[in-house]
mmCIF file of C-alpha atoms in Angstrom:
data_model
loop_
_atom_site.group_PDB
_atom_site.id
_atom_site.type_symbol
_atom_site.label_atom_id
_atom_site.label_comp_id
_atom_site.label_asym_id
_atom_site.label_seq_id
_atom_site.Cartn_x
_atom_site.Cartn_y
_atom_site.Cartn_z
ATOM 1 C CA ILE X 1 -22.628 56.181 -41.338
ATOM 2 C CA HIS X 2 -23.264 58.188 -38.209
ATOM 3 C CA VAL X 3 -23.594 55.640 -34.891
ATOM 4 C CA ILE X 4 -25.398 56.717 -31.965
ATOM 5 C CA PRO X 5 -25.166 54.809 -28.903
ATOM 6 C CA HIS X 6 -27.951 52.848 -27.000
ATOM 7 C CA ILE X 7 -29.654 54.943 -24.185
ATOM 8 C CA VAL X 8 -29.485 53.157 -20.915
ATOM 9 C CA ASP X 9 -32.524 54.299 -18.725
ATOM 10 C CA VAL X 10 -30.611 55.384 -15.335
ATOM 11 C CA SER X 11 -33.962 56.320 -14.207
ATOM 12 C CA ARG X 12 -35.758 52.620 -14.582
ATOM 13 C CA PHE X 13 -32.488 50.829 -13.372
ATOM 14 C CA ASN X 14 -31.366 52.303 -10.192
ATOM 15 C CA PRO X 15 -30.380 50.990 -7.033
ATOM 16 C CA SER X 16 -33.077 51.995 -5.133
ATOM 17 C CA VAL X 17 -35.726 49.613 -6.114
ATOM 18 C CA ALA X 18 -36.768 46.768 -3.684
ATOM 19 C CA PRO X 19 -35.487 43.453 -4.057
ATOM 20 C CA LEU X 20 -37.634 40.740 -5.646
ATOM 21 C CA ASP X 21 -39.055 38.137 -3.313
ATOM 22 C CA LEU X 22 -37.956 34.872 -4.125
ATOM 23 C CA PRO X 23 -39.049 32.237 -1.713
ATOM 24 C CA ASN X 24 -36.500 29.001 -2.663
ATOM 25 C CA PRO X 25 -34.851 27.162 -0.003
ATOM 26 C CA GLU X 26 -31.499 27.462 -2.293
ATOM 27 C CA LEU X 27 -31.390 31.048 -1.523
ATOM 28 C CA HIS X 28 -30.251 32.471 1.953
ATOM 29 C CA ASN X 29 -29.520 35.539 2.974
ATOM 30 C CA GLU X 30 -26.093 34.523 3.705
ATOM 31 C CA ARG X 31 -25.308 33.480 0.469
ATOM 32 C CA TYR X 32 -23.765 35.753 -2.285
ATOM 33 C CA CYS X 33 -25.609 35.987 -5.585
ATOM 34 C CA PHE X 34 -24.459 35.832 -8.967
ATOM 35 C CA LEU X 35 -27.317 36.978 -11.708
ATOM 36 C CA SER X 36 -26.853 36.077 -14.975
ATOM 37 C CA ILE X 37 -30.058 37.240 -18.022
ATOM 38 C CA PHE X 38 -29.976 35.796 -21.188
ATOM 39 C CA ASP X 39 -31.013 33.667 -24.134
ATOM 40 C CA PHE X 40 -30.541 29.994 -23.940
ATOM 41 C CA HIS X 41 -28.158 30.673 -27.451
ATOM 42 C CA TRP X 42 -24.819 29.437 -27.736
ATOM 43 C CA ARG X 43 -23.853 32.987 -28.282
ATOM 44 C CA LYS X 44 -24.454 34.063 -25.003
ATOM 45 C CA GLY X 45 -21.685 31.815 -23.222
ATOM 46 C CA TRP X 46 -24.035 29.912 -20.811
ATOM 47 C CA ASP X 47 -21.761 26.511 -21.061
ATOM 48 C CA SER X 48 -18.849 28.376 -19.990
ATOM 49 C CA LEU X 49 -20.630 30.149 -17.037
ATOM 50 C CA LEU X 50 -21.427 26.707 -15.824
ATOM 51 C CA HIS X 51 -18.164 25.032 -16.259
ATOM 52 C CA ALA X 52 -16.467 28.154 -14.538
ATOM 53 C CA TRP X 53 -19.224 27.893 -11.658
ATOM 54 C CA TRP X 54 -19.366 24.351 -10.852
ATOM 55 C CA GLN X 55 -15.571 24.181 -10.748
ATOM 56 C CA GLU X 56 -14.945 27.088 -8.912
ATOM 57 C CA PHE X 57 -17.789 26.848 -6.359
ATOM 58 C CA SER X 58 -18.786 23.979 -3.780
ATOM 59 C CA GLU X 59 -22.084 23.789 -2.091
ATOM 60 C CA ASP X 60 -19.712 25.124 1.213
ATOM 61 C CA ASP X 61 -18.778 28.476 -0.626
ATOM 62 C CA GLY X 62 -21.825 30.449 0.464
ATOM 63 C CA VAL X 63 -22.619 31.463 -3.056
ATOM 64 C CA CYS X 64 -25.695 31.092 -5.445
ATOM 65 C CA LEU X 65 -26.069 31.245 -8.783
ATOM 66 C CA VAL X 66 -29.592 32.715 -10.599
ATOM 67 C CA LEU X 67 -29.791 32.105 -14.443
ATOM 68 C CA LYS X 68 -32.756 34.312 -15.704
ATOM 69 C CA THR X 69 -33.208 32.541 -19.369
ATOM 70 C CA TYR X 70 -35.581 32.985 -22.120
ATOM 71 C CA SER X 71 -35.820 29.639 -24.353
ATOM 72 C CA GLY X 72 -38.530 31.097 -27.070
ATOM 73 C CA ASP X 73 -41.214 30.240 -24.698
ATOM 74 C CA ASP X 74 -42.588 31.304 -21.363
ATOM 75 C CA SER X 75 -45.112 28.623 -20.582
ATOM 76 C CA PRO X 76 -45.168 27.184 -17.166
ATOM 77 C CA GLN X 77 -43.242 24.196 -18.834
ATOM 78 C CA ALA X 78 -40.272 26.221 -19.567
ATOM 79 C CA LYS X 79 -38.204 26.269 -16.750
ATOM 80 C CA SER X 80 -38.657 22.449 -16.291
ATOM 81 C CA ARG X 81 -37.403 21.958 -19.685
ATOM 82 C CA ILE X 82 -34.468 24.360 -18.897
ATOM 83 C CA HIS X 83 -33.971 22.797 -15.547
ATOM 84 C CA THR X 84 -33.889 19.478 -17.103
ATOM 85 C CA MET X 85 -30.977 20.464 -19.928
ATOM 86 C CA LEU X 86 -28.547 21.812 -17.378
ATOM 87 C CA GLN X 87 -28.876 18.681 -15.487
ATOM 88 C CA ARG X 88 -28.045 16.637 -18.159
ATOM 89 C CA PHE X 89 -24.956 19.322 -19.059
ATOM 90 C CA LYS X 90 -24.135 18.586 -15.651
ATOM 91 C CA VAL X 91 -23.942 15.223 -15.817
ATOM 92 C CA ASP X 92 -22.167 14.954 -19.305
ATOM 93 C CA ASN X 93 -19.601 16.920 -18.276
ATOM 94 C CA GLY X 94 -18.498 15.378 -15.055
ATOM 95 C CA TYR X 95 -20.142 17.495 -12.058
ATOM 96 C CA HIS X 96 -22.995 15.384 -11.450
ATOM 97 C CA ASP X 97 -20.602 13.779 -8.127
ATOM 98 C CA LYS X 98 -19.573 16.969 -6.738
ATOM 99 C CA LYS X 99 -21.524 19.100 -4.418
ATOM 100 C CA THR X 100 -21.745 22.346 -6.036
ATOM 101 C CA ALA X 101 -22.895 25.242 -5.234
ATOM 102 C CA PRO X 102 -26.852 26.169 -6.290
ATOM 103 C CA VAL X 103 -28.073 27.021 -9.543
ATOM 104 C CA LEU X 104 -31.473 28.616 -9.606
ATOM 105 C CA THR X 105 -33.282 28.683 -12.830
ATOM 106 C CA ILE X 106 -36.314 31.488 -13.879
ATOM 107 C CA GLY X 107 -37.730 30.290 -17.134
ATOM 108 C CA ASN X 108 -41.047 32.012 -16.647
ATOM 109 C CA PHE X 109 -42.212 35.482 -17.678
ATOM 110 C CA LEU X 110 -41.180 38.372 -15.620
ATOM 111 C CA SER X 111 -42.742 41.942 -15.830
ATOM 112 C CA PRO X 112 -40.242 45.202 -16.529
ATOM 113 C CA GLY X 113 -40.881 46.138 -12.852
ATOM 114 C CA GLN X 114 -39.727 42.371 -11.800
ATOM 115 C CA ILE X 115 -36.916 42.447 -14.141
ATOM 116 C CA GLU X 116 -35.438 45.571 -11.936
ATOM 117 C CA GLN X 117 -36.062 43.997 -8.955
ATOM 118 C CA LEU X 118 -34.005 40.732 -10.057
ATOM 119 C CA TYR X 119 -31.227 42.833 -10.334
ATOM 120 C CA ALA X 120 -31.982 44.435 -6.836
ATOM 121 C CA PHE X 121 -32.034 40.866 -5.380
ATOM 122 C CA ALA X 122 -28.441 39.854 -6.691
ATOM 123 C CA ASP X 123 -24.761 40.867 -5.675
ATOM 124 C CA CYS X 124 -23.187 40.393 -8.861
ATOM 125 C CA PHE X 125 -23.755 40.252 -12.919
ATOM 126 C CA VAL X 126 -21.900 37.591 -14.731
ATOM 127 C CA LEU X 127 -22.571 36.805 -18.432
ATOM 128 C CA PRO X 128 -19.322 34.994 -20.640
ATOM 129 C CA SER X 129 -20.754 36.355 -23.660
ATOM 130 C CA ARG X 130 -19.224 35.137 -27.140
ATOM 131 C CA GLY X 131 -20.694 38.687 -28.828
ATOM 132 C CA GLU X 132 -22.881 41.276 -28.135
ATOM 133 C CA GLY X 133 -24.093 44.156 -30.630
ATOM 134 C CA TRP X 134 -24.512 46.251 -27.340
ATOM 135 C CA GLY X 135 -24.629 44.025 -24.088
ATOM 136 C CA LEU X 136 -28.584 45.133 -22.560
ATOM 137 C CA GLY X 137 -27.854 42.634 -19.104
ATOM 138 C CA TYR X 138 -24.677 44.146 -19.044
ATOM 139 C CA SER X 139 -25.910 48.073 -19.175
ATOM 140 C CA GLU X 140 -29.070 46.897 -17.089
ATOM 141 C CA ALA X 141 -26.953 45.913 -14.402
ATOM 142 C CA MET X 142 -24.402 48.244 -14.179
ATOM 143 C CA SER X 143 -27.057 50.974 -14.084
ATOM 144 C CA MET X 144 -28.026 48.952 -10.902
ATOM 145 C CA GLU X 145 -24.874 49.696 -9.248
ATOM 146 C CA LEU X 146 -24.381 45.646 -9.760
ATOM 147 C CA PRO X 147 -20.255 44.797 -9.821
ATOM 148 C CA THR X 148 -20.409 43.077 -13.218
ATOM 149 C CA ILE X 149 -18.004 40.259 -15.192
ATOM 150 C CA GLY X 150 -18.430 40.731 -18.883
ATOM 151 C CA THR X 151 -16.145 39.269 -21.774
ATOM 152 C CA ASN X 152 -13.142 41.776 -23.292
ATOM 153 C CA TRP X 153 -14.835 41.822 -26.383
ATOM 154 C CA SER X 154 -17.479 43.109 -29.098
ATOM 155 C CA GLY X 155 -20.142 46.054 -28.792
ATOM 156 C CA ASN X 156 -20.324 46.136 -24.706
ATOM 157 C CA LEU X 157 -16.720 47.504 -24.936
ATOM 158 C CA GLN X 158 -18.734 50.370 -25.832
ATOM 159 C CA PHE X 159 -19.237 51.186 -21.941
ATOM 160 C CA MET X 160 -17.531 48.680 -20.009
ATOM 161 C CA ASN X 161 -13.740 48.854 -19.031
ATOM 162 C CA ARG X 162 -11.612 47.802 -16.356
ATOM 163 C CA GLU X 163 -12.160 50.596 -14.344
ATOM 164 C CA ASN X 164 -15.848 50.168 -14.202
ATOM 165 C CA SER X 165 -16.232 46.463 -14.690
ATOM 166 C CA TYR X 166 -14.773 42.897 -14.532
ATOM 167 C CA LEU X 167 -13.677 42.111 -18.220
ATOM 168 C CA ILE X 168 -12.993 38.254 -18.788
ATOM 169 C CA ASP X 169 -9.468 37.454 -20.942
ATOM 170 C CA VAL X 170 -10.510 35.678 -24.526
ATOM 171 C CA GLU X 171 -8.477 33.134 -25.364
ATOM 172 C CA LYS X 172 -9.042 33.416 -28.845
ATOM 173 C CA LEU X 173 -11.626 33.915 -31.741
ATOM 174 C CA VAL X 174 -13.728 30.451 -32.693
ATOM 175 C CA PRO X 175 -15.836 29.978 -36.129
ATOM 176 C CA VAL X 176 -19.630 30.557 -35.345
ATOM 177 C CA THR X 177 -20.563 26.533 -36.113
ATOM 178 C CA ASN X 178 -23.956 26.143 -33.799
ATOM 179 C CA THR X 179 -26.290 25.090 -35.921
ATOM 180 C CA HIS X 180 -29.234 26.453 -34.020
ATOM 181 C CA LEU X 181 -27.594 29.967 -33.638
ATOM 182 C CA ILE X 182 -27.186 29.932 -37.650
ATOM 183 C CA GLN X 183 -30.991 28.762 -38.320
ATOM 184 C CA ILE X 184 -31.914 31.660 -36.022
ATOM 185 C CA GLU X 185 -29.554 34.031 -37.970
ATOM 186 C CA PRO X 186 -28.050 32.811 -40.959
ATOM 187 C CA GLY X 187 -25.657 36.024 -41.274
ATOM 188 C CA TYR X 188 -23.269 34.279 -38.848
ATOM 189 C CA ILE X 189 -21.672 31.923 -41.216
ATOM 190 C CA GLY X 190 -18.383 32.663 -41.977
ATOM 191 C CA HIS X 191 -17.880 35.010 -39.072
ATOM 192 C CA LYS X 192 -16.494 34.477 -35.777
ATOM 193 C CA MET X 193 -16.950 35.043 -31.937
ATOM 194 C CA ALA X 194 -14.926 34.994 -28.596
ATOM 195 C CA GLN X 195 -14.261 31.849 -26.506
ATOM 196 C CA PRO X 196 -13.851 33.612 -22.920
ATOM 197 C CA SER X 197 -11.366 32.503 -20.358
ATOM 198 C CA ILE X 198 -13.265 29.746 -18.369
ATOM 199 C CA ASP X 199 -10.234 29.967 -15.739
ATOM 200 C CA HIS X 200 -10.031 33.640 -15.706
ATOM 201 C CA LEU X 201 -13.990 33.908 -15.115
ATOM 202 C CA ARG X 202 -13.640 31.710 -12.395
ATOM 203 C CA HIS X 203 -10.625 33.753 -11.140
ATOM 204 C CA LEU X 204 -12.845 36.889 -11.275
ATOM 205 C CA MET X 205 -16.432 35.542 -9.921
ATOM 206 C CA ARG X 206 -13.959 34.080 -6.805
ATOM 207 C CA HIS X 207 -12.176 37.874 -6.614
ATOM 208 C CA VAL X 208 -15.483 39.905 -6.613
ATOM 209 C CA PHE X 209 -16.688 37.136 -3.873
ATOM 210 C CA GLN X 210 -13.547 37.530 -1.579
ATOM 211 C CA ASN X 211 -13.828 41.095 -2.340
ATOM 212 C CA GLN X 212 -17.036 42.577 -1.580
ATOM 213 C CA ASN X 213 -16.526 45.884 -0.701
ATOM 214 C CA GLU X 214 -14.340 46.423 -3.846
ATOM 215 C CA ALA X 215 -17.012 45.241 -5.956
ATOM 216 C CA LYS X 216 -19.740 47.289 -4.569
ATOM 217 C CA ALA X 217 -17.206 50.264 -4.872
ATOM 218 C CA MET X 218 -17.140 49.081 -8.782
ATOM 219 C CA GLY X 219 -20.900 49.067 -8.833
ATOM 220 C CA LYS X 220 -20.998 52.779 -8.223
ATOM 221 C CA ILE X 221 -18.333 53.705 -10.845
ATOM 222 C CA ALA X 222 -20.012 51.637 -13.103
ATOM 223 C CA ARG X 223 -23.368 53.405 -12.756
ATOM 224 C CA GLN X 224 -22.102 56.733 -12.991
ATOM 225 C CA SER X 225 -19.935 56.367 -15.477
ATOM 226 C CA LEU X 226 -23.533 55.058 -17.708
ATOM 227 C CA ALA X 227 -25.582 58.162 -16.283
ATOM 228 C CA GLU X 228 -22.895 60.375 -17.465
ATOM 229 C CA ASN X 229 -22.119 59.235 -20.926
ATOM 230 C CA PHE X 230 -24.833 56.850 -22.016
ATOM 231 C CA GLY X 231 -28.313 58.928 -20.022
ATOM 232 C CA PRO X 232 -31.069 60.002 -21.892
ATOM 233 C CA GLU X 233 -30.165 63.114 -21.955
ATOM 234 C CA LYS X 234 -26.580 62.316 -23.068
ATOM 235 C CA ILE X 235 -27.753 60.385 -26.131
ATOM 236 C CA GLY X 236 -30.833 62.678 -27.008
ATOM 237 C CA LYS X 237 -28.744 65.415 -27.272
ATOM 238 C CA GLN X 238 -26.915 63.689 -29.335
ATOM 239 C CA MET X 239 -29.495 62.487 -31.646
ATOM 240 C CA VAL X 240 -31.044 66.198 -31.864
ATOM 241 C CA GLU X 241 -27.291 67.829 -32.985
ATOM 242 C CA ARG X 242 -27.143 65.058 -35.636
ATOM 243 C CA MET X 243 -30.821 65.813 -37.113
ATOM 244 C CA GLN X 244 -29.829 69.503 -37.270
ATOM 245 C CA ILE X 245 -26.300 68.657 -39.253
ATOM 246 C CA LEU X 246 -28.665 66.777 -41.474
ATOM 247 C CA THR X 247 -31.430 69.322 -41.589
ATOM 248 C CA GLN X 248 -28.542 71.484 -42.579
ATOM 249 C CA LYS X 249 -27.174 69.354 -45.641
ATOM 250 C CA GLU X 250 -30.405 67.628 -47.234
ATOM 251 C CA GLY X 251 -32.627 70.709 -46.038
ATOM 252 C CA PRO X 252 -35.882 69.389 -43.704
ATOM 253 C CA VAL X 253 -36.042 66.214 -41.801
ATOM 254 C CA LYS X 254 -39.001 64.453 -42.805
ATOM 255 C CA THR X 255 -40.654 61.989 -40.226
ATOM 256 C CA GLY X 256 -43.578 59.851 -40.127
ATOM 257 C CA PHE X 257 -44.716 55.998 -40.747
ATOM 258 C CA PHE X 258 -43.297 54.664 -43.445
#
């Protein structure tokens, strides 16, 4: 098997995009905005993110967290259901009496153009994922020059390293026992995924917030590294070269619909 990396569309995901207009009272110009985009599944580590967020930041810190979630339902009621679930999680884990920093949920559908604008609205991307095949959210955010906090494990390490991103330490590997995840993909049975460190995630979010110039510089390095190594021309060339090798070994390559 010869592996060709994922293509990162650096022309589509670029920092010149105008920010998305989010007229929410929780979001003020002076607030530093962390963004996370994910399917609402255990694998994405949204529970670890919220634990770290509510432990680390208070209402007075001048930060906010925007969650663009997908739950398999982009109806107008999706946002309300997700908000209710997050509030229940907050109460169940003892954060209901704390003046926590704002969390804004976006559960409705966003067009491709609006997704780029949402990245442009944010100051930092964060996702303590337990496992990725590639990590589209990471690569898209990095292409947008966002300083990006992600887990130091799995497929995203194809393009993420300590020179172009902020990597969360892994405490241990844990068996996949989440019932909903196994129902979606039975192939996870018997496998393990990463448990990112909540303490280290807290440290990284605080560090980025307190060192914003450094974080912006990291975002520029991130975009440059993706453009140089995973842009369409770079990966397209690898595809062509591989097809030429296959043609020489096996004769003309047949294409078409199957």
